[in-house]
Coordinates of C-alpha atoms and ligand atoms in Angstrom, one line a residue:
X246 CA 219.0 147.9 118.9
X247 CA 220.9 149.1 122.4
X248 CA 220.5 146.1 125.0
X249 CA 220.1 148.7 127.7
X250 CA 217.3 150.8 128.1
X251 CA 216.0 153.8 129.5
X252 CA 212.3 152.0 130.0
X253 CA 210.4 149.1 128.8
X254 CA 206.6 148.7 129.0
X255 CA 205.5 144.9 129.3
X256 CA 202.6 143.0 127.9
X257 CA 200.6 146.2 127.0
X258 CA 197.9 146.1 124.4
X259 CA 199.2 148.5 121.7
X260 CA 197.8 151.0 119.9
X261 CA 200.1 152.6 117.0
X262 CA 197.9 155.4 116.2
X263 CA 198.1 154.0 112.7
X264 CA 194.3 152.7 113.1
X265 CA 195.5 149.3 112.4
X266 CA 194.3 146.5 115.3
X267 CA 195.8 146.1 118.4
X268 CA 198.5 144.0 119.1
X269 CA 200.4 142.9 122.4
X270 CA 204.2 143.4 122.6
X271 CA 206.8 145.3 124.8
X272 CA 207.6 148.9 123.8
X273 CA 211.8 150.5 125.0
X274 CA 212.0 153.8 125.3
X275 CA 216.0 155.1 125.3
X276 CA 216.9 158.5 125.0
X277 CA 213.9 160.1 124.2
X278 CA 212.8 158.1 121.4
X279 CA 211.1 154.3 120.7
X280 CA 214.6 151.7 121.0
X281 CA 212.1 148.6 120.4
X282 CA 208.5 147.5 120.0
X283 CA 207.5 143.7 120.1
X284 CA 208.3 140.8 122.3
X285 CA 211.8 142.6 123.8
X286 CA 212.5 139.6 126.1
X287 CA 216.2 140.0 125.1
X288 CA 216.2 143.8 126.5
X289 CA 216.6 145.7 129.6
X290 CA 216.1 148.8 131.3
X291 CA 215.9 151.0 134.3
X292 CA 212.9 151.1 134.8
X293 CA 210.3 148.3 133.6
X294 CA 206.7 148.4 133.9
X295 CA 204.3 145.8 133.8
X296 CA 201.5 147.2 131.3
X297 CA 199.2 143.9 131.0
X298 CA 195.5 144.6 130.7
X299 CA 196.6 148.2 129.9
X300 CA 196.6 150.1 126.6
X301 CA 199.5 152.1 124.8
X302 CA 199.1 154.5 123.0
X303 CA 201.2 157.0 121.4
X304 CA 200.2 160.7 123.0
X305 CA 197.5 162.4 122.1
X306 CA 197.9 165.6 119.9
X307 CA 195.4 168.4 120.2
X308 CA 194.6 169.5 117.1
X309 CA 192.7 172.6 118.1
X310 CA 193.5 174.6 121.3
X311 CA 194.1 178.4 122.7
X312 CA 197.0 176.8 124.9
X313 CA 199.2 179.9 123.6
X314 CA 199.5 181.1 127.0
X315 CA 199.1 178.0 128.5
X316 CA 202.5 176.3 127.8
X317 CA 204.3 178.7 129.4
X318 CA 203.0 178.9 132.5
X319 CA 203.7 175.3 134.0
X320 CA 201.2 172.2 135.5
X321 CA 198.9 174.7 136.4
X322 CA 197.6 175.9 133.5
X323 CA 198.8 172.4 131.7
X324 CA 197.8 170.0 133.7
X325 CA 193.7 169.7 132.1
X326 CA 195.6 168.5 129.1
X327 CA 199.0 166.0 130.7
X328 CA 195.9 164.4 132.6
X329 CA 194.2 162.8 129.4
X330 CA 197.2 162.3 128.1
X331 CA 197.9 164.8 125.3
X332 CA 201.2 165.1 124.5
X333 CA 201.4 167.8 122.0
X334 CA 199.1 171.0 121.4
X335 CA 198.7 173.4 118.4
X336 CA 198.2 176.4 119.6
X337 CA 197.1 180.3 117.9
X338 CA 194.2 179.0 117.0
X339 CA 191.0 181.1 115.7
X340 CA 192.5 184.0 114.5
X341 CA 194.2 184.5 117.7
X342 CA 197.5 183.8 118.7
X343 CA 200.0 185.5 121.3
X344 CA 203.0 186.3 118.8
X345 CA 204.0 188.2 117.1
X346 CA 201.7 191.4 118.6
X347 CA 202.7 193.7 121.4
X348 CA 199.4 195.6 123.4
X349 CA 200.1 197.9 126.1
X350 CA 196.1 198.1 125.9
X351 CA 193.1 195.5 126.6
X352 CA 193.1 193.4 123.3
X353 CA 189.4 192.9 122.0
X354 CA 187.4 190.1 122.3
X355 CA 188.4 187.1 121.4
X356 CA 192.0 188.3 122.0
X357 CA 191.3 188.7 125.3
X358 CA 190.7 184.7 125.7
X359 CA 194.2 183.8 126.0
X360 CA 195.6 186.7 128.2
X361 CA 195.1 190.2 129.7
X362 CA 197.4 193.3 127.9
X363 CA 200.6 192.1 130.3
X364 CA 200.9 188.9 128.3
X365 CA 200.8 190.5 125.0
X366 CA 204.7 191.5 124.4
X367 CA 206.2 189.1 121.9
X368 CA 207.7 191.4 119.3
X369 CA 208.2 188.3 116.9
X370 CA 207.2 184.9 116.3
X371 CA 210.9 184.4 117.6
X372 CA 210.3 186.0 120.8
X373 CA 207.6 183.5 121.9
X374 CA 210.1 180.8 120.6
X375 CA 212.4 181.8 122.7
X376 CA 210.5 182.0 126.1
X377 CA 208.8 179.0 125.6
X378 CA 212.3 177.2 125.6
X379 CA 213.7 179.7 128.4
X380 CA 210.6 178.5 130.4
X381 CA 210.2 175.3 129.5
X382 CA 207.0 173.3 128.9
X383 CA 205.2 169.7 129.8
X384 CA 204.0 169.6 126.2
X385 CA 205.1 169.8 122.9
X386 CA 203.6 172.8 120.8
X387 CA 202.8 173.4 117.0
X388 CA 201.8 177.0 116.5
X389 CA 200.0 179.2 113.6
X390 CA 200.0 182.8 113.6
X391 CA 196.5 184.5 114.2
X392 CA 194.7 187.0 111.7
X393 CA 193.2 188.8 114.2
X394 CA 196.1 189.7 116.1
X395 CA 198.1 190.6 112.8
X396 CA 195.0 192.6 112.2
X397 CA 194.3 194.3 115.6
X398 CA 198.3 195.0 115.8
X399 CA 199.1 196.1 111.9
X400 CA 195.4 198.5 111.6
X401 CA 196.1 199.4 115.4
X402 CA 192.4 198.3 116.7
X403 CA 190.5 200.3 114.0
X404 CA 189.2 196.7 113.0
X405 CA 185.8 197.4 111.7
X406 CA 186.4 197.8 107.6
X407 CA 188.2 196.1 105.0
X408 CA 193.1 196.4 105.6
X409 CA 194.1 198.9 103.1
X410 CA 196.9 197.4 100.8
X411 CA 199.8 199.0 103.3
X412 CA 197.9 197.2 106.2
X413 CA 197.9 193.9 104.0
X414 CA 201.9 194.1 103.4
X415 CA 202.5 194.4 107.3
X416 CA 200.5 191.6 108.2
X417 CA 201.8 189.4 105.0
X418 CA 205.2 190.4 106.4
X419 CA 204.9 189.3 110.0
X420 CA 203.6 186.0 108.9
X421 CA 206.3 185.6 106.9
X422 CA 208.9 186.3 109.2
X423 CA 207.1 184.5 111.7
X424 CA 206.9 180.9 109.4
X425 CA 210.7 181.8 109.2
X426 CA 211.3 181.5 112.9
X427 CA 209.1 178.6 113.4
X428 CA 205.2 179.2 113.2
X429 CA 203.7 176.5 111.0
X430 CA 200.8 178.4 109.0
X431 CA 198.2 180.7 110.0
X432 CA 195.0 180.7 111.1
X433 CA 191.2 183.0 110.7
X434 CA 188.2 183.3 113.1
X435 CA 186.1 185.0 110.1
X436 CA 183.3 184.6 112.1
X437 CA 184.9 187.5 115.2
X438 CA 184.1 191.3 114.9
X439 CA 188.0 192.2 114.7
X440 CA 188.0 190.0 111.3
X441 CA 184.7 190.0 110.0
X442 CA 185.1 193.4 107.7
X443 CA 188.1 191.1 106.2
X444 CA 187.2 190.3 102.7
X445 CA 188.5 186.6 101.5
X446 CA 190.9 188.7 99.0
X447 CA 192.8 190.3 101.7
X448 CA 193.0 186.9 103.9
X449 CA 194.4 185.4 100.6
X450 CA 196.9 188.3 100.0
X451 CA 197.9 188.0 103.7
X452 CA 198.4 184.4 103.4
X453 CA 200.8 184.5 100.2
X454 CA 204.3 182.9 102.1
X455 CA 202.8 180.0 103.4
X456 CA 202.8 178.3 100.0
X457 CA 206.6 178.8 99.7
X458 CA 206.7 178.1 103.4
X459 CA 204.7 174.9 103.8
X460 CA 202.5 176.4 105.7
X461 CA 198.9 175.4 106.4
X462 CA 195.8 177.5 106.4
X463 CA 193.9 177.0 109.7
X464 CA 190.2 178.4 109.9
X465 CA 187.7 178.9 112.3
X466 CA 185.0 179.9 109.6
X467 CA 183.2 183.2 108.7
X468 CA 180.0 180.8 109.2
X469 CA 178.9 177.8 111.3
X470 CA 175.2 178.3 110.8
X471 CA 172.8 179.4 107.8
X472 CA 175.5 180.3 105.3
X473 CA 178.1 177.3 106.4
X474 CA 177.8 175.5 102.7
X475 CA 179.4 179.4 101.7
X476 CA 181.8 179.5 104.3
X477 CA 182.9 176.3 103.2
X478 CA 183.6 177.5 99.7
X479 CA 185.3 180.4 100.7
X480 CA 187.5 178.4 102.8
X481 CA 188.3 175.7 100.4
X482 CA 188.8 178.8 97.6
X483 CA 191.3 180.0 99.8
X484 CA 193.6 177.2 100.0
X485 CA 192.9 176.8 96.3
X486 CA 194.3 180.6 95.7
X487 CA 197.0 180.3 97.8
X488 CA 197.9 176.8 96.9
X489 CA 198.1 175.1 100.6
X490 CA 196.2 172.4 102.3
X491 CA 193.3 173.5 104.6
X492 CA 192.5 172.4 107.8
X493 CA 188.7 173.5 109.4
X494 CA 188.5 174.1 112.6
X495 CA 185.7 172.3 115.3
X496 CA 183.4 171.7 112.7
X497 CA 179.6 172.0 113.9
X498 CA 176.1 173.1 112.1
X499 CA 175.2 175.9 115.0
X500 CA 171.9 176.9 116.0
X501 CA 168.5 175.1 115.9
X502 CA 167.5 175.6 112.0
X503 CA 170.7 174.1 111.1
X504 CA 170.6 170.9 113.0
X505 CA 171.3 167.8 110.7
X506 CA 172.8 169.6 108.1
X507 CA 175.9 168.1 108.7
X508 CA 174.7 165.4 106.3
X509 CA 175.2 168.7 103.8
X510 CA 178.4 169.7 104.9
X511 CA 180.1 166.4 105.3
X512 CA 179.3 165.6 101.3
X513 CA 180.3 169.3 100.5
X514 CA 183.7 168.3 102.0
X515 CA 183.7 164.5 100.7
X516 CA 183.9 166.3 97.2
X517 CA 186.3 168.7 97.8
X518 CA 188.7 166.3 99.3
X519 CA 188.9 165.1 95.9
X520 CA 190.8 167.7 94.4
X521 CA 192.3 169.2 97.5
X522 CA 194.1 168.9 100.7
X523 CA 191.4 169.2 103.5
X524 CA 190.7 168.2 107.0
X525 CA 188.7 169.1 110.0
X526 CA 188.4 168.7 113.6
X527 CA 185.8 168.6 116.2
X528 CA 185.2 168.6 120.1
X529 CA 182.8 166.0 121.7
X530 CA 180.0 168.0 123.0
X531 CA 177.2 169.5 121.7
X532 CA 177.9 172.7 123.4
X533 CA 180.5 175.7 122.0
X534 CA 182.0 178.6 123.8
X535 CA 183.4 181.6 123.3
X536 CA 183.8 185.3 124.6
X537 CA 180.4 186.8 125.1
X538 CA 178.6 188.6 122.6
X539 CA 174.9 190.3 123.2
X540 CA 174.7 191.4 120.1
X541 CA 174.6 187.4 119.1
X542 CA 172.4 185.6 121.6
X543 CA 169.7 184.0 120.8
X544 CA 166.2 183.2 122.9
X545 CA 166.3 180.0 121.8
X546 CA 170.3 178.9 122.7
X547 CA 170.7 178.7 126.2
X548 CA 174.1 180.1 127.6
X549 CA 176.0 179.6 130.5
X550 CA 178.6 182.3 131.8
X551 CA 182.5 180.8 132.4
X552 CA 183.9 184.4 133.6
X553 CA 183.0 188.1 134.1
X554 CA 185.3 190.5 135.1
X555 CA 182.4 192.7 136.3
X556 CA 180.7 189.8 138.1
X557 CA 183.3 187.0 138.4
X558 CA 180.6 185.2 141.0
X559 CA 178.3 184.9 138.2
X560 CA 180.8 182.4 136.3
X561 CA 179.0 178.9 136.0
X562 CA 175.3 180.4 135.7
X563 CA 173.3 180.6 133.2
X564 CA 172.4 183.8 131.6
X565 CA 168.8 183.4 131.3
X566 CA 168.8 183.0 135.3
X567 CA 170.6 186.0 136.1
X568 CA 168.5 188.7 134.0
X569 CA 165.6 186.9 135.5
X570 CA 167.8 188.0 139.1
X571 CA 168.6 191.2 137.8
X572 CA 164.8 191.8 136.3
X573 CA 165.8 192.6 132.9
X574 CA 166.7 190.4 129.5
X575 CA 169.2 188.4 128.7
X576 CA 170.7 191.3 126.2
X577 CA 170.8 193.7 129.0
X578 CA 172.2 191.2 131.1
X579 CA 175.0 190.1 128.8
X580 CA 175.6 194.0 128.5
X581 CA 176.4 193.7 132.2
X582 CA 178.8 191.2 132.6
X583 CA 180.9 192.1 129.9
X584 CA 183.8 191.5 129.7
X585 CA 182.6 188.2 129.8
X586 CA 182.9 184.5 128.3
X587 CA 180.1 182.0 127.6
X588 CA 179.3 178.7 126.6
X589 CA 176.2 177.9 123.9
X590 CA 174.4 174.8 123.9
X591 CA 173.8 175.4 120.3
X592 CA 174.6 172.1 118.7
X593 CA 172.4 168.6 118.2
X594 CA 174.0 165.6 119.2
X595 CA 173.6 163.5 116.1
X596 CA 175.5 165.9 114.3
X597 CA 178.4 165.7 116.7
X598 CA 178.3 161.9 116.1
X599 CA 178.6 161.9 112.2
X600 CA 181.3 164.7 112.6
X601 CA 183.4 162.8 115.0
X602 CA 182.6 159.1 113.4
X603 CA 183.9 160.7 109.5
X604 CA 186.9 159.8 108.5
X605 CA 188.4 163.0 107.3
X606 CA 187.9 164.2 111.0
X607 CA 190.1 164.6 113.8
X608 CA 189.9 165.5 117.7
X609 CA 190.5 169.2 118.9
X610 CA 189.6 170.5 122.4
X611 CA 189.1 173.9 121.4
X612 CA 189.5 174.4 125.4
X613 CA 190.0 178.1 126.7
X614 CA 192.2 177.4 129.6
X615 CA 191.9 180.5 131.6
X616 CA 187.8 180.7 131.9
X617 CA 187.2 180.6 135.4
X618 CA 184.8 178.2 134.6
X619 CA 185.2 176.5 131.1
X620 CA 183.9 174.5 129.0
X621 CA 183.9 171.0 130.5
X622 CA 185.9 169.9 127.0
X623 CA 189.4 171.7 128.4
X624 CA 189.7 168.6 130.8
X625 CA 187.6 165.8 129.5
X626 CA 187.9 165.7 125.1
X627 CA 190.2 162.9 124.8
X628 CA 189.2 161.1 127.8
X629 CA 185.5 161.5 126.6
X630 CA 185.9 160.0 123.0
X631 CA 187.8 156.9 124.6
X632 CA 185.4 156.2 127.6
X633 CA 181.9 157.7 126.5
X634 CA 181.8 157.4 122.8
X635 CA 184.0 154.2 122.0
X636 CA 183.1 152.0 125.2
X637 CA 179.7 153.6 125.9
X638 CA 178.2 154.5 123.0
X639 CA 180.4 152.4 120.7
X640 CA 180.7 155.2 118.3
X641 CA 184.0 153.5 117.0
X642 CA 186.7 151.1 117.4
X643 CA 189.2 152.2 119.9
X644 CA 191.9 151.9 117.4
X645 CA 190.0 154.0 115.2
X646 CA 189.7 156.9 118.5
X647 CA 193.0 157.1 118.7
X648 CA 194.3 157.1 115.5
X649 CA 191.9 160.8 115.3
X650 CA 194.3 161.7 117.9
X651 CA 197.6 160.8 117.2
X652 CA 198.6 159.5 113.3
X653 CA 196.5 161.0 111.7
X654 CA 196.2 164.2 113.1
X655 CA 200.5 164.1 112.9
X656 CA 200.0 162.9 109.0
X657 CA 197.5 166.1 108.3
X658 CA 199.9 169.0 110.6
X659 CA 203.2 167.9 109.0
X660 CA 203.9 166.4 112.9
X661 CA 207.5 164.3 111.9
X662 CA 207.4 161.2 114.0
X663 CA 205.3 161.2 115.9
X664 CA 202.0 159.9 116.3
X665 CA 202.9 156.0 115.6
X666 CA 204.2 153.9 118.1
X667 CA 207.5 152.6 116.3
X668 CA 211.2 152.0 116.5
X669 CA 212.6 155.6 116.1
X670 CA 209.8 157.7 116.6
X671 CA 209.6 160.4 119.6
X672 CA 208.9 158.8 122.5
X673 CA 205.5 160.3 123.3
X674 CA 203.2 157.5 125.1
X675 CA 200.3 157.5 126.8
X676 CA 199.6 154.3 129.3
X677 CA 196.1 154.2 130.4
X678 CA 193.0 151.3 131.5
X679 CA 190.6 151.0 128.3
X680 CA 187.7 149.9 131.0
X681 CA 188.1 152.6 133.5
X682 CA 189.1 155.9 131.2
X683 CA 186.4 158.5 131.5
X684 CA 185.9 162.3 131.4
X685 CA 184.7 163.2 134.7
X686 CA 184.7 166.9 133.6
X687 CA 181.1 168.2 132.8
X688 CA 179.2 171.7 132.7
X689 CA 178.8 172.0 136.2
X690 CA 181.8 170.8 137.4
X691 CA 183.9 171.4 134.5
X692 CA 187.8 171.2 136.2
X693 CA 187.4 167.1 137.0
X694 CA 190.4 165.5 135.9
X695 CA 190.1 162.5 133.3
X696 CA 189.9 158.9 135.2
X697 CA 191.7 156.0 133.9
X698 CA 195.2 157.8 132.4
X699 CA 198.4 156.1 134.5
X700 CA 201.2 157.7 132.7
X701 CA 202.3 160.2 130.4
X702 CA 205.2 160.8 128.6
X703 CA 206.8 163.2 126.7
X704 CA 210.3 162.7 124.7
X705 CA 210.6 159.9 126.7
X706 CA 210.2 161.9 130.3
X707 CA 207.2 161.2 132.2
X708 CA 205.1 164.4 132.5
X709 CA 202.2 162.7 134.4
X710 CA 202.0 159.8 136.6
X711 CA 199.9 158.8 139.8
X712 CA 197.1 161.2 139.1
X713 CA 199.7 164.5 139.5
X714 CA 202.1 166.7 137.3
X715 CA 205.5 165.4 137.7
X716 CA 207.0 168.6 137.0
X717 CA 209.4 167.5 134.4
X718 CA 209.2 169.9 131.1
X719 CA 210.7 167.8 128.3
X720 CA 208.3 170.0 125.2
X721 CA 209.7 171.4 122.6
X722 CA 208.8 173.3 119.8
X723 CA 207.6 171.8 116.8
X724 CA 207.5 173.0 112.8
X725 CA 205.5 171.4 110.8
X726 CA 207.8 169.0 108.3
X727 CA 207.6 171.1 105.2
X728 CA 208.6 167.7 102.8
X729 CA 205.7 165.7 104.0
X730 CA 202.2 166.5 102.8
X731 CA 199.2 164.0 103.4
X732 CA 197.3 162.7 100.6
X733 CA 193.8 163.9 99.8
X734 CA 191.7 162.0 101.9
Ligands
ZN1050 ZN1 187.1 178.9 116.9
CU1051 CU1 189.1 177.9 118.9

């Protein structure tokens, strides 16, 4: 143990992330990594803080965001995350991610979340490797390779039908090029028009090299409402097939018939998990969002708009109040805007409760950082859980909070140290005030930063401290350890 350290943090109250109860002790931090935790009286450093009455924590991991873009374009598109403390993100997410596809036209919608045509111009998985260490990035990021942008590049856009068998080999190749130059599985959005016509054999032909990879199968499911018991069972068939844990993604029962059913879904899971390698993760609201779709709303979910390049003043409305404006219905309306992005308040609260208080869950954003005015989760998820639903609603323990967003969520993505608070792992910590934490972020003012957070860091650099970006980009890229695998739950 070096006597000299980079940083020591006093008398905090410690959280490992390993769910186990808090203890008090000093934590050292020297070259990037954790040099000592416990009483460290003997040590010193160059920079001490005093962190009694405070918590540490190692940093939060965001198991489910479309930060593709995000993390390479600096504080501010990065900061809504640094400011609750997340530390790493794991991005292509849904079906979609930025590499490897190159567009000189408009991708479809969803593609379109995470960038206009100019950003879409990474050859290879490599590429995007590349520039994100040529740019440089607060965070450290995980990535899968999306379905639909294998799909909308290798059947060039003619999406709506089955991939013929030479379609299948392109896309089966780019994934397994791309798992060769660092991507860490892939991902679906079964649910979206430019992957809907894909039937579950071609997602499992497609998905063939993650198994000698070590891949992971990441899915935003073909259904979150009515048939969600079947979407389940395709998605857990999947993995089986292809031999490779699976990982849901934001798990909700959507729309007003399927309220409480999460009592259904939860045991359909429980059962599974039996036999097989499977997770899920889910955002603390009771609201999704997405790219608009008319073809999809419903009377009886109401929606708010977060952008419109049409009618970009109408972002932050709801729909319902501008076809009343306009005179006409909210179909007609949607029509309008497009292209457009929305957020449904299709979800009931208990059912985000049992989701998020399961054990087999973990916490995802599932933000969309470039709405003009997103979904309230893109600043306030982590800080949300901590403040509203362990202190306020007493949900959980907060050991129990964190551990959803740190160790365990490393344990289930393959994330090598890192996670835990202990000697030798990464140094990524998050310092923050268990009585004041709170998202301040909500639907109508969604771009609130988080209260409570005091200081973030990353590989040992701090990326955030008094309430601002320090600027420093100490992220790297990071695959997903191919020898670890976590036990079925
Ligand atoms: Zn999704
Ligand atoms: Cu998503």
């Amino acid at each position: 143990m070096p006597l000299r350290c980079d940083l020591i943090l006093r008398d905090a109250t410690i959280f490992d992330g390993t769910g186990g109860a808090r203890f008090s002790g000093d934590v050292a931090v020297a070259g990037g990594r954790i040099a000592g935790v416990g009483d460290l009286s003997g040590m010193s450093a160059d920079r001490e803080i005093l962190a009694a009455g405070k918590a540490l924590a190692p940093g939060f991991i965001d198991a489910h965001t479309h930060d593709d873009r995000a993390v390479l374009c600096g504080p501010a598109c990065i900061g809504c995350k640094i400011s609750q403390g997340v530390t790493t993100v794991l991005v292509g997410n849904c079906g979609v991610s930025l590499a490897p596809a190159r567009f000189t036209v408009p991708p479809p919608p969803p593609l379109d979340l995470i960038g206009a045509e100019g950003w879409w111009r990474f050859d290879s998985f490599g590429d995007y490797a590349h520039e994100l260490a040529r740019r440089g990035s607060e965070v450290n990021t995980m990535a899968f390779v999306g379905h639909q942008t294998l799909r909308v590049e290798a059947m060039g856009g003619d999406v709506s039908r089955p991939a013929k068998d030479g379609e299948i080999a392109r896309m089966r190749e780019r994934l397994k090029q791309s798992l060769a130059e660092g991507a860490s599985g892939f991902s679906t959005g079964l649910w979206y028009p430019p992957a809907m016509h894909a039937t579950t054999e071609e997602v499992i032909a497609i998905a063939e090299p993650l198994r000698g990879a070590g891949g992971l199968y990441v899915t935003h499911m073909r259904d979150e409402g009515e048939r969600i018991l079947a979407a389940i069972e395709e998605t857990l068939l999947i993995g089986k097939r292809v031999g490779v844990p699976v990982h849901i993604s934001h798990h909700k029962c959507s729309l007003p018939e399927n309220f409480g059913r999460s009592v259904q879904t939860l045991a359909l899971l429980e059962a599974y998990a039996r036999t097989q390698d499977v997770a899920f993760d889910v955002y603390p609201y009771p609201a999704s969002s997405t790219a608009l779709m008319p073809e999809r709303l419903r009377e009886d979910v109401p929606v708010m708009i977060t952008w419109s390049v049409p009618h970009p003043e109408m972002a932050g409305r709801m729909l319902a109040d501008i076809a009343r404006g306009w005179n006409t219905d909210i179909v007609e309306a949607a029509r309008r805007l497009l292209p457009a992005g929305q957020i449904s308040f299709a979800m009931d609260e208990e059912d985000v409760r049992r989701i998020l208080a399961h054990p087999m869950s973990v916490v995802g954003s599932d933000g969309i950082p470039h709405d003009a005015h997103p979904h309230p989760r893109l600043w306030g998820t982590f800080a949300r859980v901590l403040g509203h639903y362990v202190r306020d609603v007493g949900l959980f323990p907060l050991e129990t909070a964190i551990h959803k967003m740190t160790g365990r969520t490393a344990a289930l993505f393959g994330i090598e140290d890192r996670g835990v608070i202990r000697e030798g792992a990464h140094a990524d910590l998050v310092l923050f005030d268990p009585v004041r934490v709170r998202d301040r972020a909500t639907f109508a003012e969604p771009t609130l930063p988080a209260e409570g957070i005091e200081e973030v860091w990353v590989n040992g650099v701090p990326v955030f401290a008094n309430g601002a970006p320090t600027g420093e980009k100490p992220g790297r890229l990071i695959t997903r350890n191919r020898a670890e695998r976590p036990a079925a739950a």
